[in-house]
Coordinates of C-alpha atoms and ligand atoms in Angstrom, one line a residue:
M1 CA 26.1 67.1 -43.5
T2 CA 24.9 66.4 -47.0
K3 CA 21.3 65.5 -47.8
D4 CA 22.4 61.7 -48.5
Q5 CA 24.3 61.6 -45.2
S6 CA 21.4 63.0 -43.2
A7 CA 19.0 60.5 -45.0
A8 CA 21.5 57.7 -44.1
A9 CA 21.9 59.0 -40.4
S10 CA 18.2 59.0 -40.0
E11 CA 18.0 55.3 -40.6
R12 CA 20.1 54.7 -37.4
I13 CA 18.3 54.1 -34.2
I14 CA 19.7 55.9 -31.3
I15 CA 19.9 53.5 -28.3
F16 CA 19.3 55.5 -25.0
D17 CA 19.7 53.3 -22.0
T18 CA 17.9 54.3 -18.8
T19 CA 18.8 51.5 -16.6
M20 CA 20.7 53.6 -14.2
R21 CA 17.6 56.2 -13.9
D22 CA 14.2 54.8 -14.7
G23 CA 15.5 51.1 -14.1
E24 CA 17.0 52.3 -10.8
Q25 CA 13.3 53.4 -9.7
S26 CA 12.1 49.8 -9.6
P27 CA 11.6 49.0 -5.9
G28 CA 14.8 47.3 -4.5
C29 CA 16.9 48.0 -7.6
S30 CA 18.9 51.0 -6.1
M31 CA 22.7 50.9 -6.9
N32 CA 25.6 52.2 -5.2
L33 CA 28.2 54.5 -6.8
E34 CA 30.7 51.6 -7.5
E35 CA 28.0 49.5 -9.0
K36 CA 26.8 52.3 -11.4
L37 CA 30.3 53.0 -12.4
R38 CA 30.6 49.3 -13.4
I39 CA 27.3 49.4 -15.3
A40 CA 28.2 52.7 -17.1
E41 CA 31.6 51.2 -18.1
Y42 CA 30.0 48.1 -19.6
L43 CA 27.1 50.1 -21.4
D44 CA 29.8 52.3 -22.9
E45 CA 31.6 49.2 -24.2
M46 CA 28.5 47.7 -25.4
G47 CA 27.7 50.7 -27.7
V48 CA 24.8 52.4 -26.1
D49 CA 24.4 56.0 -27.7
V50 CA 23.2 57.6 -24.5
M51 CA 23.0 56.6 -20.9
E52 CA 21.0 58.3 -18.5
A53 CA 23.0 58.1 -15.3
G54 CA 20.4 59.5 -12.8
F55 CA 18.3 62.3 -11.5
P56 CA 20.7 64.6 -9.9
I57 CA 18.3 66.6 -7.7
A58 CA 16.7 63.3 -6.2
S59 CA 19.5 62.6 -3.7
N60 CA 23.3 63.4 -3.1
G61 CA 23.9 59.7 -4.2
D62 CA 22.2 60.5 -7.5
F63 CA 24.2 63.7 -7.9
E64 CA 27.5 61.9 -7.1
A65 CA 26.7 58.9 -9.6
V66 CA 26.0 61.4 -12.3
T67 CA 29.0 63.2 -11.7
E68 CA 31.4 60.3 -11.7
V69 CA 29.7 58.4 -14.4
S70 CA 30.2 61.8 -16.4
K71 CA 33.8 61.4 -15.8
I72 CA 34.5 58.0 -16.9
V73 CA 32.3 57.6 -20.0
K74 CA 34.3 57.7 -23.1
N75 CA 32.1 57.1 -26.0
A76 CA 28.3 57.7 -25.0
K77 CA 26.5 60.7 -24.3
V78 CA 25.7 61.1 -20.6
A79 CA 22.2 62.5 -19.7
G80 CA 20.9 63.5 -16.4
L81 CA 17.1 64.0 -15.7
S82 CA 15.5 67.1 -14.4
R83 CA 12.1 68.5 -13.8
S84 CA 11.4 71.8 -15.2
G85 CA 12.5 74.0 -12.4
Y86 CA 15.6 76.0 -12.7
K87 CA 17.0 74.4 -9.4
D88 CA 16.6 71.0 -10.8
I89 CA 18.2 71.9 -14.2
D90 CA 21.1 73.6 -12.5
R91 CA 21.9 70.7 -10.4
A92 CA 21.7 68.3 -13.3
W93 CA 24.3 70.5 -15.2
E94 CA 26.6 70.8 -12.3
A95 CA 26.7 66.7 -12.3
L96 CA 26.7 66.5 -16.1
R97 CA 29.4 69.3 -16.9
H98 CA 32.2 66.8 -16.4
A99 CA 31.0 64.6 -19.3
Q100 CA 32.7 64.8 -22.8
Q101 CA 29.0 64.6 -24.4
P102 CA 26.5 65.9 -21.9
R103 CA 22.8 66.0 -22.2
I104 CA 20.1 67.5 -20.0
H105 CA 16.9 65.7 -20.2
T106 CA 14.0 67.7 -18.8
F107 CA 10.3 67.0 -18.4
I108 CA 6.9 68.3 -17.4
S109 CA 3.5 66.5 -17.6
T110 CA 1.2 67.6 -20.2
S111 CA -1.9 65.2 -19.9
P112 CA -5.0 66.9 -18.4
L113 CA -5.0 64.3 -15.5
H114 CA -1.4 65.2 -14.7
M115 CA -1.6 68.9 -15.1
K116 CA -4.8 69.3 -12.9
H117 CA -4.2 66.7 -10.3
K118 CA -0.3 66.5 -10.0
L119 CA 1.1 69.9 -11.0
Q120 CA -2.2 71.9 -10.4
M121 CA -1.3 74.1 -13.3
S122 CA -3.1 75.3 -16.3
P123 CA -2.2 74.3 -19.8
E124 CA -0.9 78.0 -20.3
A125 CA 1.5 77.9 -17.4
V126 CA 2.8 74.4 -18.5
H127 CA 3.5 75.6 -21.9
E128 CA 5.1 78.6 -20.5
A129 CA 7.4 76.3 -18.1
V130 CA 8.3 74.1 -21.3
V131 CA 9.8 77.1 -23.1
D132 CA 11.4 78.7 -19.9
S133 CA 12.9 75.3 -18.9
I134 CA 14.5 74.3 -22.4
S135 CA 15.8 77.9 -22.9
H136 CA 17.4 77.7 -19.4
A137 CA 18.8 74.3 -20.0
R138 CA 20.1 75.5 -23.6
N139 CA 22.1 78.4 -21.9
L140 CA 23.9 75.8 -19.9
C141 CA 24.2 72.7 -22.3
E142 CA 24.0 72.4 -26.1
D143 CA 22.2 69.1 -26.1
V144 CA 18.7 69.2 -24.5
E145 CA 16.1 66.6 -24.7
W146 CA 12.5 67.3 -23.6
S147 CA 9.7 64.8 -22.7
P148 CA 6.0 65.6 -22.3
E149 CA 5.4 63.2 -19.3
D150 CA 2.3 61.1 -19.8
G151 CA 2.6 62.0 -23.4
T152 CA 0.2 59.3 -24.8
R153 CA -2.7 60.6 -22.5
T154 CA -2.1 64.2 -23.6
E155 CA -4.6 66.1 -25.8
R156 CA -3.2 66.0 -29.3
D157 CA -3.6 69.6 -30.2
F158 CA -1.7 70.5 -26.8
L159 CA 1.1 68.0 -27.4
C160 CA 1.7 69.4 -31.0
K161 CA 1.7 73.0 -29.4
C162 CA 4.1 71.8 -26.7
V163 CA 6.5 69.9 -29.1
E164 CA 6.8 72.8 -31.6
S165 CA 7.6 75.4 -28.9
A166 CA 10.1 72.9 -27.3
I167 CA 12.0 72.7 -30.6
K168 CA 11.8 76.3 -31.0
A169 CA 13.3 76.8 -27.6
G170 CA 16.2 74.6 -28.5
A171 CA 15.5 70.9 -27.7
A172 CA 17.1 68.6 -30.2
T173 CA 15.4 65.4 -29.1
I174 CA 11.6 65.2 -28.3
N175 CA 10.8 62.1 -26.4
I176 CA 7.3 61.0 -26.2
P177 CA 6.8 58.8 -23.0
D178 CA 4.2 56.3 -22.5
T179 CA 4.5 56.9 -18.9
V180 CA 1.7 54.6 -17.6
G181 CA 2.2 51.8 -20.3
Y182 CA -1.2 52.8 -21.6
T183 CA -0.9 52.8 -25.3
I184 CA -1.1 50.1 -28.0
P185 CA 1.1 49.8 -31.1
D186 CA -1.3 51.2 -33.6
E187 CA -2.2 54.1 -31.6
F188 CA 1.4 55.0 -30.6
A189 CA 2.4 54.8 -34.5
D190 CA -0.3 57.2 -35.2
I191 CA 0.8 59.5 -32.4
I192 CA 4.2 59.6 -33.9
G193 CA 3.0 60.0 -37.4
M194 CA 0.7 62.7 -36.5
L195 CA 3.7 64.7 -35.0
R196 CA 5.7 64.4 -38.1
D197 CA 2.7 65.6 -40.1
R198 CA 1.4 68.4 -37.9
V199 CA 4.6 69.8 -36.3
P200 CA 6.1 72.2 -38.7
N201 CA 9.6 72.1 -37.2
I202 CA 9.6 68.5 -36.3
D203 CA 12.5 67.8 -38.8
K204 CA 14.8 69.9 -36.5
A205 CA 14.6 67.3 -33.7
V206 CA 15.0 63.5 -33.4
I207 CA 11.7 61.8 -32.1
S208 CA 12.4 59.5 -29.2
V209 CA 10.1 57.0 -27.4
H210 CA 10.1 55.8 -23.8
C211 CA 7.6 53.0 -23.3
H212 CA 6.4 51.4 -20.0
N213 CA 5.3 47.7 -19.7
D214 CA 2.1 47.8 -17.8
L215 CA 0.2 46.0 -20.5
G216 CA 3.3 44.0 -21.6
L217 CA 3.5 46.1 -24.8
A218 CA 6.5 48.4 -24.2
V219 CA 8.8 46.7 -26.8
A220 CA 5.8 46.3 -29.3
N221 CA 5.1 50.0 -28.9
T222 CA 8.6 51.1 -29.4
L223 CA 9.1 49.0 -32.6
A224 CA 5.9 50.4 -33.9
A225 CA 7.0 53.8 -33.2
I226 CA 10.2 53.2 -34.9
K227 CA 8.5 52.2 -38.0
A228 CA 6.5 55.3 -37.8
G229 CA 9.4 57.5 -37.8
A230 CA 10.9 57.6 -34.0
R231 CA 14.6 57.5 -34.4
Q232 CA 15.6 57.2 -30.6
A233 CA 14.5 54.2 -28.4
E234 CA 14.6 54.7 -24.4
C235 CA 15.1 51.2 -22.9
T236 CA 16.8 49.3 -19.9
I237 CA 18.7 46.1 -19.5
N238 CA 16.4 43.2 -18.5
G239 CA 13.5 45.7 -19.0
I240 CA 13.8 47.1 -15.3
G241 CA 12.1 50.2 -14.5
E242 CA 9.0 51.8 -12.6
R243 CA 6.2 49.3 -11.9
A244 CA 6.2 46.7 -14.7
G245 CA 9.3 48.1 -16.1
N246 CA 10.4 49.8 -19.1
A247 CA 11.1 48.3 -22.7
S248 CA 13.9 45.9 -22.5
L249 CA 17.0 47.0 -24.7
E250 CA 18.0 43.5 -25.5
E251 CA 14.5 42.9 -27.1
I252 CA 14.4 46.0 -28.9
V253 CA 17.9 45.3 -30.4
M254 CA 17.5 41.8 -31.1
G255 CA 14.0 42.5 -32.8
L256 CA 15.7 45.0 -35.2
R257 CA 18.3 42.6 -35.8
V258 CA 16.3 39.3 -36.5
R259 CA 13.6 41.3 -38.4
H260 CA 16.0 43.5 -40.4
D261 CA 13.7 42.6 -43.4
L262 CA 10.9 44.5 -42.0
M263 CA 12.7 47.2 -40.0
P264 CA 15.9 48.0 -42.0
Y265 CA 17.5 50.2 -39.3
E266 CA 21.0 50.2 -37.6
N267 CA 22.4 50.7 -34.3
G268 CA 25.5 50.5 -32.5
I269 CA 24.9 47.8 -29.9
V270 CA 27.6 45.0 -29.7
T271 CA 24.9 42.2 -29.3
E272 CA 27.4 39.7 -28.0
K273 CA 27.7 41.8 -25.1
I274 CA 23.9 41.5 -24.1
I275 CA 23.9 38.4 -21.8
G276 CA 27.0 39.9 -19.9
A277 CA 25.0 43.1 -19.4
S278 CA 21.9 41.2 -18.2
R279 CA 23.9 39.2 -15.7
L280 CA 26.1 42.1 -14.3
L281 CA 22.7 44.0 -13.6
S282 CA 21.1 40.9 -12.0
S283 CA 24.2 40.4 -9.8
V284 CA 24.3 44.2 -8.8
T285 CA 20.4 44.3 -8.1
G286 CA 19.8 40.8 -6.9
F287 CA 16.9 40.7 -9.4
A288 CA 17.0 37.4 -11.1
V289 CA 15.6 37.2 -14.7
Q290 CA 12.6 35.0 -15.1
P291 CA 13.6 31.8 -16.8
N292 CA 11.4 32.4 -19.9
K293 CA 12.4 36.1 -20.4
A294 CA 13.0 36.6 -24.0
I295 CA 16.8 36.8 -25.1
V296 CA 18.3 36.5 -21.7
G297 CA 16.2 34.2 -19.8
A298 CA 17.8 30.8 -18.8
N299 CA 15.4 29.0 -21.0
A300 CA 15.6 31.5 -24.0
F301 CA 17.8 28.9 -25.9
A302 CA 16.8 25.7 -24.3
H303 CA 15.1 23.1 -26.2
E304 CA 12.9 20.7 -24.1
A305 CA 10.6 18.8 -26.5
G306 CA 12.4 15.8 -28.2
I307 CA 11.0 16.9 -31.5
H308 CA 12.6 20.4 -31.2
Q309 CA 15.8 19.1 -29.9
D310 CA 16.0 16.6 -32.9
G311 CA 15.1 19.5 -35.4
V312 CA 17.8 22.0 -33.8
L313 CA 20.4 19.3 -34.1
K314 CA 19.7 18.8 -37.8
H315 CA 19.5 22.5 -38.4
A316 CA 19.7 25.3 -35.6
G317 CA 17.4 27.4 -37.7
T318 CA 14.3 25.0 -37.2
Y319 CA 13.6 26.5 -33.9
E320 CA 16.2 29.2 -33.3
I321 CA 15.5 32.6 -35.0
M322 CA 19.0 33.8 -33.5
T323 CA 22.0 32.1 -32.3
P324 CA 23.0 32.0 -28.7
E325 CA 26.4 33.3 -29.6
S326 CA 24.8 36.4 -31.3
V327 CA 23.6 37.5 -27.8
G328 CA 26.9 36.5 -26.1
L329 CA 25.6 33.0 -24.7
L330 CA 28.6 30.5 -24.8
Q331 CA 28.4 27.0 -23.9
S332 CA 28.9 26.7 -20.2
S333 CA 32.6 25.5 -20.2
L334 CA 34.3 23.4 -17.6
V335 CA 37.1 26.0 -16.9
L336 CA 39.7 25.0 -14.4
G337 CA 40.3 22.3 -12.1
K338 CA 42.4 22.2 -8.7
H339 CA 45.6 21.7 -10.7
S340 CA 45.1 25.0 -12.8
G341 CA 47.8 27.5 -12.4
R342 CA 47.4 31.3 -11.8
H343 CA 48.3 32.0 -15.4
A344 CA 45.5 29.9 -16.5
F345 CA 43.2 31.6 -14.1
R346 CA 44.2 35.2 -15.0
D347 CA 43.5 34.3 -18.7
K348 CA 40.2 33.1 -17.7
L349 CA 39.3 36.2 -15.8
E350 CA 40.2 38.2 -19.0
Q351 CA 37.9 36.0 -21.2
L352 CA 35.0 36.7 -18.7
G353 CA 35.8 40.3 -18.9
F354 CA 37.1 41.0 -15.6
E355 CA 40.0 43.7 -15.3
L356 CA 41.5 43.1 -11.9
G357 CA 44.7 44.4 -10.4
D358 CA 47.5 42.1 -9.4
N359 CA 46.3 41.9 -5.7
A360 CA 42.7 41.2 -6.5
V361 CA 43.8 38.4 -9.0
Q362 CA 45.9 36.8 -6.1
E363 CA 43.1 37.0 -3.7
A364 CA 40.4 35.7 -6.2
F365 CA 43.1 32.9 -7.1
V366 CA 43.1 31.7 -3.4
R367 CA 39.6 31.6 -3.1
F368 CA 39.4 29.8 -6.5
K369 CA 41.8 27.2 -5.2
A370 CA 39.8 26.7 -1.9
L371 CA 36.5 26.4 -4.2
A372 CA 38.3 23.8 -6.5
D373 CA 39.2 21.9 -3.4
K374 CA 35.4 21.7 -2.4
K375 CA 34.0 21.4 -5.7
K376 CA 34.7 18.8 -8.5
D377 CA 34.0 20.9 -11.5
V378 CA 34.5 24.6 -11.7
Y379 CA 32.4 26.5 -14.3
D380 CA 32.4 30.1 -15.7
E381 CA 29.3 30.9 -13.5
D382 CA 31.4 29.9 -10.4
I383 CA 34.3 32.1 -11.4
I384 CA 31.9 34.9 -12.1
A385 CA 30.0 34.5 -8.6
L386 CA 33.4 34.2 -6.7
V387 CA 34.9 37.2 -8.4
E388 CA 31.7 39.6 -8.0
D389 CA 31.6 38.3 -4.2
E390 CA 35.2 39.3 -3.9
I391 CA 34.6 42.6 -5.5
T392 CA 31.6 43.2 -3.2
Q393 CA 33.2 42.5 0.1
A394 CA 36.6 44.2 -0.7
S395 CA 35.6 47.9 0.1
E396 CA 33.2 47.4 3.0
A397 CA 33.0 48.6 6.5
I398 CA 31.9 45.3 7.9
K399 CA 33.4 42.2 6.6
F400 CA 32.7 38.6 7.1
V401 CA 35.3 36.7 9.0
S402 CA 34.0 33.1 10.0
L403 CA 30.8 31.2 10.9
G404 CA 30.2 28.3 12.7
I405 CA 26.6 26.7 12.8
I406 CA 24.9 24.2 14.8
A407 CA 21.7 23.1 13.0
G408 CA 19.5 20.1 12.7
S409 CA 16.2 18.9 14.5
K410 CA 17.7 18.3 18.0
G411 CA 18.8 21.4 19.8
P412 CA 18.4 25.2 19.5
Q413 CA 20.1 26.4 16.4
Q414 CA 23.2 28.4 17.1
A415 CA 25.6 30.6 15.1
D416 CA 29.2 31.4 16.1
L417 CA 30.0 34.7 14.1
E418 CA 33.1 36.6 13.7
L419 CA 32.9 39.9 11.8
E420 CA 35.4 42.6 11.1
I421 CA 34.0 45.9 11.8
D422 CA 36.0 49.2 11.0
G423 CA 39.2 47.0 11.0
K424 CA 38.6 45.3 14.5
V425 CA 37.5 41.6 14.7
R426 CA 34.5 41.0 16.9
A427 CA 32.8 37.7 17.8
I428 CA 29.3 36.7 19.1
Q429 CA 27.1 33.7 19.7
A430 CA 23.4 33.8 18.8
T431 CA 20.5 31.4 18.7
G432 CA 17.4 31.5 16.3
D433 CA 14.5 29.7 14.9
G434 CA 16.7 27.9 12.3
P435 CA 20.2 28.4 11.2
V436 CA 19.5 31.4 8.9
D437 CA 17.6 33.1 11.7
A438 CA 20.5 32.5 14.3
T439 CA 23.0 33.8 11.6
F440 CA 21.0 37.1 11.1
N441 CA 20.4 37.5 14.9
A442 CA 24.2 37.2 15.3
I443 CA 24.8 39.9 12.8
S444 CA 22.1 42.1 14.2
A445 CA 23.7 41.8 17.6
L446 CA 27.2 43.0 16.4
M447 CA 25.8 45.6 14.2
S448 CA 22.7 47.2 15.7
H449 CA 20.0 48.4 13.0
T450 CA 16.5 48.8 12.7
A451 CA 16.2 47.5 9.0
K452 CA 13.4 45.0 8.4
L453 CA 14.2 41.9 6.1
Q454 CA 12.1 41.9 3.0
L455 CA 13.4 39.2 0.8
Y456 CA 15.8 36.2 1.3
Q457 CA 16.4 34.3 -1.9
V458 CA 18.9 31.5 -2.8
H459 CA 20.0 30.4 -6.1
A460 CA 22.4 27.6 -7.2
V461 CA 25.1 29.1 -9.4
T462 CA 25.3 25.7 -11.3
E463 CA 23.8 22.2 -11.2
G464 CA 24.8 19.6 -8.5
T465 CA 24.7 19.5 -4.5
D466 CA 28.2 20.9 -4.5
A467 CA 27.1 23.9 -6.5
Q468 CA 28.0 27.5 -5.0
A469 CA 24.8 29.2 -3.5
Q470 CA 24.1 32.9 -4.4
V471 CA 22.0 34.6 -1.9
T472 CA 20.1 37.8 -2.3
V473 CA 19.0 39.5 0.9
R474 CA 16.8 42.8 0.8
L475 CA 16.7 45.0 3.7
E476 CA 14.4 48.2 4.3
E477 CA 14.9 51.1 6.6
D478 CA 12.9 54.3 6.6
G479 CA 11.4 53.6 3.2
K480 CA 14.8 52.9 1.5
S481 CA 15.5 49.5 0.3
V482 CA 18.7 47.9 -0.6
N483 CA 19.8 44.5 -1.9
G484 CA 22.9 42.3 -0.9
Q485 CA 24.5 39.4 -2.4
G486 CA 26.9 36.7 -1.2
A487 CA 28.2 33.6 -2.7
D488 CA 29.7 30.4 -1.3
T489 CA 29.5 26.6 -1.5
D490 CA 28.0 27.0 2.3
T491 CA 24.4 28.4 1.9
L492 CA 24.7 29.9 5.3
V493 CA 28.1 31.6 4.6
A494 CA 26.6 33.1 1.5
S495 CA 23.5 34.1 3.5
A496 CA 25.7 35.8 5.9
K497 CA 27.6 37.5 3.3
A498 CA 24.6 38.8 1.6
Y499 CA 23.0 40.2 4.8
I500 CA 26.3 42.1 5.6
H501 CA 26.5 43.3 2.1
A502 CA 23.0 44.8 2.4
L503 CA 23.8 46.4 5.8
N504 CA 26.9 48.0 4.3
K505 CA 24.9 49.3 1.5
L506 CA 22.3 50.7 4.1
I507 CA 25.3 52.5 5.9
V508 CA 26.2 54.2 2.6
K509 CA 22.7 55.2 1.8
R510 CA 22.2 56.7 5.3
A511 CA 25.0 58.9 4.7
K512 CA 23.3 60.2 1.6
T513 CA 20.2 61.7 2.6
A514 CA 17.8 63.4 -0.1
P515 CA 18.2 67.2 0.1
E516 CA 14.3 67.5 -0.7
A517 CA 11.3 65.3 -1.2
L518 CA 10.5 64.8 -5.0
S519 CA 7.1 65.1 -6.7
A520 CA 8.1 64.9 -10.3
Ligands
LIG1 O1 8.0 57.4 -17.9 C1 8.3 58.7 -18.1 O2 7.3 59.4 -18.3 C2 9.4 59.2 -17.6 C3 9.8 60.5 -18.0 C4 10.7 61.3 -16.8 C5 10.6 60.4 -19.2 O3 10.4 58.3 -17.2
LIG2 ZN1 9.7 56.2 -17.3

């Protein structure tokens, strides 16, 4: 690389997505293999440079996910997280070795608080572990990233010493995590500037940042660090992650784009795919985005006040600093009606980004026709909910067959339910305290389990009383929680499907027990 090329390259911000690792650590956000593969494929098309697919030693499920994501990703680097022990690093490599561009991301805590109370290690022992872990990882994989956990609360001399040794041992990326979301923009920029000034070999590594949002400053801290010289930003779709979450990918990327005058850095994200990524993640995790969330919230481009509406009609720039189209928000369009044919339906699926085989298209078409019979107007959002529901139910051990309900104020509410369990149709009748309770009791009677219901949430997919209901159910069993989703014009059918979806996920989760407890 010539000097000029390396200067140009240094103006590019590497987007490191950790939705499938740190994002998955949000309570209730766990994803199964099929869901992670869908997300990985989408992130790859959207242009992330690195995707962290999981923490392979954490569970067999994580190991399998990192392995399978590694096999399918075409463009991005695939990272797997590991603590500093050789067993962790070897397990990460075992999963990552299938990737075209693998990266081992290893970390150890360096703050006085973490070293004393969590690790119970002296600073000297931690420093030795930094060098050992990176040397070991480099023997396996050329691309190694190192993170001093709780970096922003680490003593500066010790941070500089560890970073210098980490680079000497072979780490090409040094990631400074604000693990507990404690720093503020000025301080964080100062830490990055200090590393650039004081670590003699810092030019041999890319400085990365990883900010948590406990004070609502994750994106501000990330942008301040970029201005101070960081060239990799770690982030997640919709800002999901431990506790208050991580810096959100869409806010960082659109911040860089909209304020290119002050932050003249490039990145490879196809911004028009941002809304799609946000919706895909919400539908997989059941975590709806708050309406006023920047960039991807339902109100992010809505103008309520008359004076604003008037301004936007005269010139969109009066109240919009970016166009809805630039993040992939298209006008919700009336798609098809009950007279629409298969060909138009298939075209619509392609337009919405679904790549389905002939059988799946046919099944979705039959459901679309049934929906168009019940519902006057069918919108893009209806088609998305319908197809996602179809994809969800297709590969499950327990399948919904039919539901009859007696509801109202007169008698005991009753559910008549039919499920297909491992290929056999079974029927049952159950009562309950309301029709939802009766439905869930019927499912539990057919499929005995000890899981507790933690969340039951209903959203209307579009406007109007004939809208499809999208239901999220969260179940918890032995400390593990899973979200299930279901969609239907009948809220109770959608509720049954969501509960069944969650149960199916629990069955898969039970089969994948953690090989050992983690204390990272
Ligand atoms: O927040 C954190 O410190 C992390 C590290 C493992 C990078 O997630
Ligand atoms: Zn983190």
